PDB file of C-alpha atoms in Angstrom:
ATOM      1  CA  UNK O  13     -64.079  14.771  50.500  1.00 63.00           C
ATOM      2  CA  UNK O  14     -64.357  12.229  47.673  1.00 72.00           C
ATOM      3  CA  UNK O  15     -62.923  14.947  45.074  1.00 70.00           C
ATOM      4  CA  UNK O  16     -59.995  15.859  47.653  1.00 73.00           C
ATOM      5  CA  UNK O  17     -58.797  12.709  47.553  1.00 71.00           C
ATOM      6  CA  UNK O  18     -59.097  12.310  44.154  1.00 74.00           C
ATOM      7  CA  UNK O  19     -57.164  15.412  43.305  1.00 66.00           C
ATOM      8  CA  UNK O  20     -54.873  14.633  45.815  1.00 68.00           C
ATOM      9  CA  UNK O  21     -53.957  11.085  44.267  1.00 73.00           C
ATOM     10  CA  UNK O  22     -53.826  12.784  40.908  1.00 74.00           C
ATOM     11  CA  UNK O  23     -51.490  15.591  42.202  1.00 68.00           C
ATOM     12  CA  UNK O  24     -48.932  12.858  43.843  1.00 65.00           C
ATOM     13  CA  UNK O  25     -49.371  10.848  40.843  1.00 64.00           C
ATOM     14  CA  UNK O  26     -48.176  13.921  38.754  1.00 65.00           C
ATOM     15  CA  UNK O  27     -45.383  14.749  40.565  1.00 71.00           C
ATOM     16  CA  UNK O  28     -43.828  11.191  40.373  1.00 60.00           C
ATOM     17  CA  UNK O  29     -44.192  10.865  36.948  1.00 57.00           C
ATOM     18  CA  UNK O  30     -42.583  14.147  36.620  1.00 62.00           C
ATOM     19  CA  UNK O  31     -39.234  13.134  38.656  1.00 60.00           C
ATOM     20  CA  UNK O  32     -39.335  10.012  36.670  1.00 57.00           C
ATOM     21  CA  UNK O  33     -38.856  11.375  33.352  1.00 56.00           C
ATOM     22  CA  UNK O  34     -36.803  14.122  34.191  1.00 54.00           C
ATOM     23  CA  UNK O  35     -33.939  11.845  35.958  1.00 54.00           C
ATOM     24  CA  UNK O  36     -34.917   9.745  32.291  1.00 50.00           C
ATOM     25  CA  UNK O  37     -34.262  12.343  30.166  1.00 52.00           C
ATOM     26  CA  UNK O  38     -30.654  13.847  32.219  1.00 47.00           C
ATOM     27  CA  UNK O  39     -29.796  10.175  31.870  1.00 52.00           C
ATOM     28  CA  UNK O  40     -30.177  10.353  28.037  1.00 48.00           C
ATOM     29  CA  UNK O  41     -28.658  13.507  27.719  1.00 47.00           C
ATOM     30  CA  UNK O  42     -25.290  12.128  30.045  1.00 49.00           C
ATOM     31  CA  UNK O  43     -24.766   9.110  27.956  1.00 46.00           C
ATOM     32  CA  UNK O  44     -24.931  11.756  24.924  1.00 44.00           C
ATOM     33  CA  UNK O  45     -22.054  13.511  25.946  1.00 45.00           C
ATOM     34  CA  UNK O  46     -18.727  12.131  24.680  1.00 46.00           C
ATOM     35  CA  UNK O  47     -15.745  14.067  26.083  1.00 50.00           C
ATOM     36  CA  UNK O  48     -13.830  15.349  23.559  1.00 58.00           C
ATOM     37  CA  UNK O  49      -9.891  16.154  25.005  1.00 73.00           C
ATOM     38  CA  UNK O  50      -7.871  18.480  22.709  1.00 79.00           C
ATOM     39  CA  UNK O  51      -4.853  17.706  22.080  1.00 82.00           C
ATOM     40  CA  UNK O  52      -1.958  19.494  19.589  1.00 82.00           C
ATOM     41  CA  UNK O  53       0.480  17.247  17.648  1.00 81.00           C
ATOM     42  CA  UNK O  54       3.397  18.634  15.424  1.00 82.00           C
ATOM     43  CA  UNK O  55       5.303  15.834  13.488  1.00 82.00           C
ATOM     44  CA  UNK O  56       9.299  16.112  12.396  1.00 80.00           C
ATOM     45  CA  UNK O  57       9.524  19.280  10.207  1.00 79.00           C
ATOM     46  CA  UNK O  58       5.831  20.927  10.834  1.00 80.00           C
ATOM     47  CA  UNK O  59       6.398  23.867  11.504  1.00 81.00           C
ATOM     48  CA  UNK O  60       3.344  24.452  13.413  1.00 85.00           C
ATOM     49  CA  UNK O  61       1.093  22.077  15.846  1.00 87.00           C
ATOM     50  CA  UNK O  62      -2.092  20.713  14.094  1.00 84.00           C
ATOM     51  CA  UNK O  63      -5.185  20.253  17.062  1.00 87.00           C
ATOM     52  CA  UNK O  64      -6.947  17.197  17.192  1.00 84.00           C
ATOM     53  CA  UNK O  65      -9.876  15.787  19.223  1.00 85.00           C
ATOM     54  CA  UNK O  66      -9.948  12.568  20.983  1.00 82.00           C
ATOM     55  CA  UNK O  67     -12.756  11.099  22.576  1.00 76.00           C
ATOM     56  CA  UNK O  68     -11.084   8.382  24.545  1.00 80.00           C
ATOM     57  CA  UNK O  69      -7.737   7.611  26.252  1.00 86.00           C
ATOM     58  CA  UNK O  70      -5.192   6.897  24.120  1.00 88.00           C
ATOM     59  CA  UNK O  71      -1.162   6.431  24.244  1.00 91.00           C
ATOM     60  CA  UNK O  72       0.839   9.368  22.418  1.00 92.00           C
ATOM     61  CA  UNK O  73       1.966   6.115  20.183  1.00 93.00           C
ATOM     62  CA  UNK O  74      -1.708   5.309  18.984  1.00 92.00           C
ATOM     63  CA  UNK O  75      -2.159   9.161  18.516  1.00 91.00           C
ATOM     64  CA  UNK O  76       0.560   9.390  16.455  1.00 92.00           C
ATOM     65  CA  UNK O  77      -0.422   6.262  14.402  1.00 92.00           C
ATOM     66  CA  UNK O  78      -4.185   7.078  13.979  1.00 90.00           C
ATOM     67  CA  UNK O  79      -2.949  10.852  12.987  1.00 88.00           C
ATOM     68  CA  UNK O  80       0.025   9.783  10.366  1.00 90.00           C
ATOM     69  CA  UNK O  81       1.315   7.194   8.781  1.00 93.00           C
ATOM     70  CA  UNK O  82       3.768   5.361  11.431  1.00 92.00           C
ATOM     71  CA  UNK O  83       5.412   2.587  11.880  1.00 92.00           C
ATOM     72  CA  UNK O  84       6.992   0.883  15.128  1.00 93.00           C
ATOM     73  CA  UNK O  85       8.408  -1.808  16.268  1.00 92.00           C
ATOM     74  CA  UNK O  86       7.776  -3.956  19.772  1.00 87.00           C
ATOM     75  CA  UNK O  87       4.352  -4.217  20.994  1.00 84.00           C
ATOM     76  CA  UNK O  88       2.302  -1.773  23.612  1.00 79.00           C
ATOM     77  CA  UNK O  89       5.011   0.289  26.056  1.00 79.00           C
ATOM     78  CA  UNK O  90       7.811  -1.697  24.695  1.00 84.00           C
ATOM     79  CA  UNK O  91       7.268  -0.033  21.052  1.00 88.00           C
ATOM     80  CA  UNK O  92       9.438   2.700  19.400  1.00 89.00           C
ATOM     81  CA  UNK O  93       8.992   4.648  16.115  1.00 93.00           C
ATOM     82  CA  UNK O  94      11.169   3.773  13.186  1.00 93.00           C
ATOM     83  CA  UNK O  95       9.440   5.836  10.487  1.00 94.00           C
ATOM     84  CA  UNK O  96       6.720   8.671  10.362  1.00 93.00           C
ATOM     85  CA  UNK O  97       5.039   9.621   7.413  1.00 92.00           C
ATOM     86  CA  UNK O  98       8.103   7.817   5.206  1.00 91.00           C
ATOM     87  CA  UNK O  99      10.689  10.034   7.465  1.00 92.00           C
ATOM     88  CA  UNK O 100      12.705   7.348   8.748  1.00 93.00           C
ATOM     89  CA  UNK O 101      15.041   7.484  11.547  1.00 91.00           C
ATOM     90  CA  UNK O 102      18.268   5.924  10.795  1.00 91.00           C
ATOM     91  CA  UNK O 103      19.646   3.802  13.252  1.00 90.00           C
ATOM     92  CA  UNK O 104      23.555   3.830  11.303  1.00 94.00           C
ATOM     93  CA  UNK O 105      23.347   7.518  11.647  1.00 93.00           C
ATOM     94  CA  UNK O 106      22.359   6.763  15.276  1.00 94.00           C
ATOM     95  CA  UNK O 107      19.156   8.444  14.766  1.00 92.00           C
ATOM     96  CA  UNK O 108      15.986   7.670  16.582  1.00 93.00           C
ATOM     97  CA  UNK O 109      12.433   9.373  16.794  1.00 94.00           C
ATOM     98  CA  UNK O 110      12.160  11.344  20.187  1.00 93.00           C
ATOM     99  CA  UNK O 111       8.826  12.464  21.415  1.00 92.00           C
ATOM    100  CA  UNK O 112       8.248  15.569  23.770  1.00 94.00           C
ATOM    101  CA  UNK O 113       5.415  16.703  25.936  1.00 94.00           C
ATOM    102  CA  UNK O 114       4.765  20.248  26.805  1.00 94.00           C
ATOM    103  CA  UNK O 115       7.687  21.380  25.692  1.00 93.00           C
ATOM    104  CA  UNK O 116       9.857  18.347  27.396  1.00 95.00           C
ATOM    105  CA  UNK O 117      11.642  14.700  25.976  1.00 94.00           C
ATOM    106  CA  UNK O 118       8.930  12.538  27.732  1.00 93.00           C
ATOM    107  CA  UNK O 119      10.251  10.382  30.594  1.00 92.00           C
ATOM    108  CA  UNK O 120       8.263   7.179  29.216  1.00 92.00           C
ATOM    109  CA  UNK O 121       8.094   5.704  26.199  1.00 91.00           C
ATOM    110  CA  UNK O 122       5.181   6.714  23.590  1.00 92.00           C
ATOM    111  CA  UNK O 123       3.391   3.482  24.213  1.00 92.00           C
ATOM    112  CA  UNK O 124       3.161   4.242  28.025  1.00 92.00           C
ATOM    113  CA  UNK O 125       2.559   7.755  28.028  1.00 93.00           C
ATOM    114  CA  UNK O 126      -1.573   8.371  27.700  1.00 92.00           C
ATOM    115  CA  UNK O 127      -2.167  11.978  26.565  1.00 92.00           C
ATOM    116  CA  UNK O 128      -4.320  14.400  28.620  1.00 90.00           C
ATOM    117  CA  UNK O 129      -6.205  17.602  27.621  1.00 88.00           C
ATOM    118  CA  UNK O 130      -4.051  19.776  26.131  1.00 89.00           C
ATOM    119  CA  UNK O 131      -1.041  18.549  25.862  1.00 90.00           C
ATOM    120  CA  UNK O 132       1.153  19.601  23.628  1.00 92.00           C
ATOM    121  CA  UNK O 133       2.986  16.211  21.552  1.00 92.00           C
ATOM    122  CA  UNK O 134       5.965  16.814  19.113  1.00 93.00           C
ATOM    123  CA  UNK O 135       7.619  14.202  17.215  1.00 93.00           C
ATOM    124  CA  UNK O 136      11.681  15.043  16.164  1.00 92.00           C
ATOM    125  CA  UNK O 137      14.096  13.005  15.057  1.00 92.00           C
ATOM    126  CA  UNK O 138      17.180  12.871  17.664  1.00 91.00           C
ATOM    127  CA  UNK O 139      21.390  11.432  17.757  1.00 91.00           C
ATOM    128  CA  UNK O 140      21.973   9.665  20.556  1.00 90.00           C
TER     129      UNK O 140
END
């Protein structure tokens, strides 16, 4: 009787401790996995899209500016591009830099818009 119980307290004990590091180790192996959207940029005069990676969510603007060397003026969803990799848009020629997503002028500005899994983002200079 002694060695049932005995075996039986060691079997229970087993199984816990089993659960418990399992659940441990998915819970490591979760907070390992970084989503990674693609996404596929093409800039002015590319004349095809270049695919990046991006592990977080970020605004077509701060895409453009962490993939090229932009500049804009304003602040946040407020901002517009003047200038992309020394391309500048010229405001007497009444230029400006449009964006497009999938194929369409975006509907908000680059600031506002936060790009999903692939998307497809093309910068072009426009006349207005």
């Amino acid at each position: 009787m002694k060695k049932q119980n005995i075996f039986l307290i060691i079997f229970v004990a087993f199984i816990l401790l089993s659960g418990y590091f399992y659940k441990a180790k998915l819970q490591f192996n979760k907070n390992l996995s970084v989503k990674q959207n693609i996404v596929l940029l093409k800039i002015g005069d590319d004349k095809k899209f270049k695919t990046y990676k991006i592990s977080e969510k970020k605004s077509a603007l701060d895409l453009l500016k962490e993939k090229s060397k932009a500049i804009a003026k304003g602040e946040g969803v407020n901002a517009y591009v003047v200038s992309i990799n020394g391309v500048e848009a010229k405001t007497e020629d009444k230029e400006y830099w449009a964006f497009y997503v999938n194929g369409k002028m975006a509907e908000v500005g680059a600031g506002s818009y936060i790009v999903k899994e692939g998307d497809k983002i093309e910068w072009k200079i426009e006349k207005y």
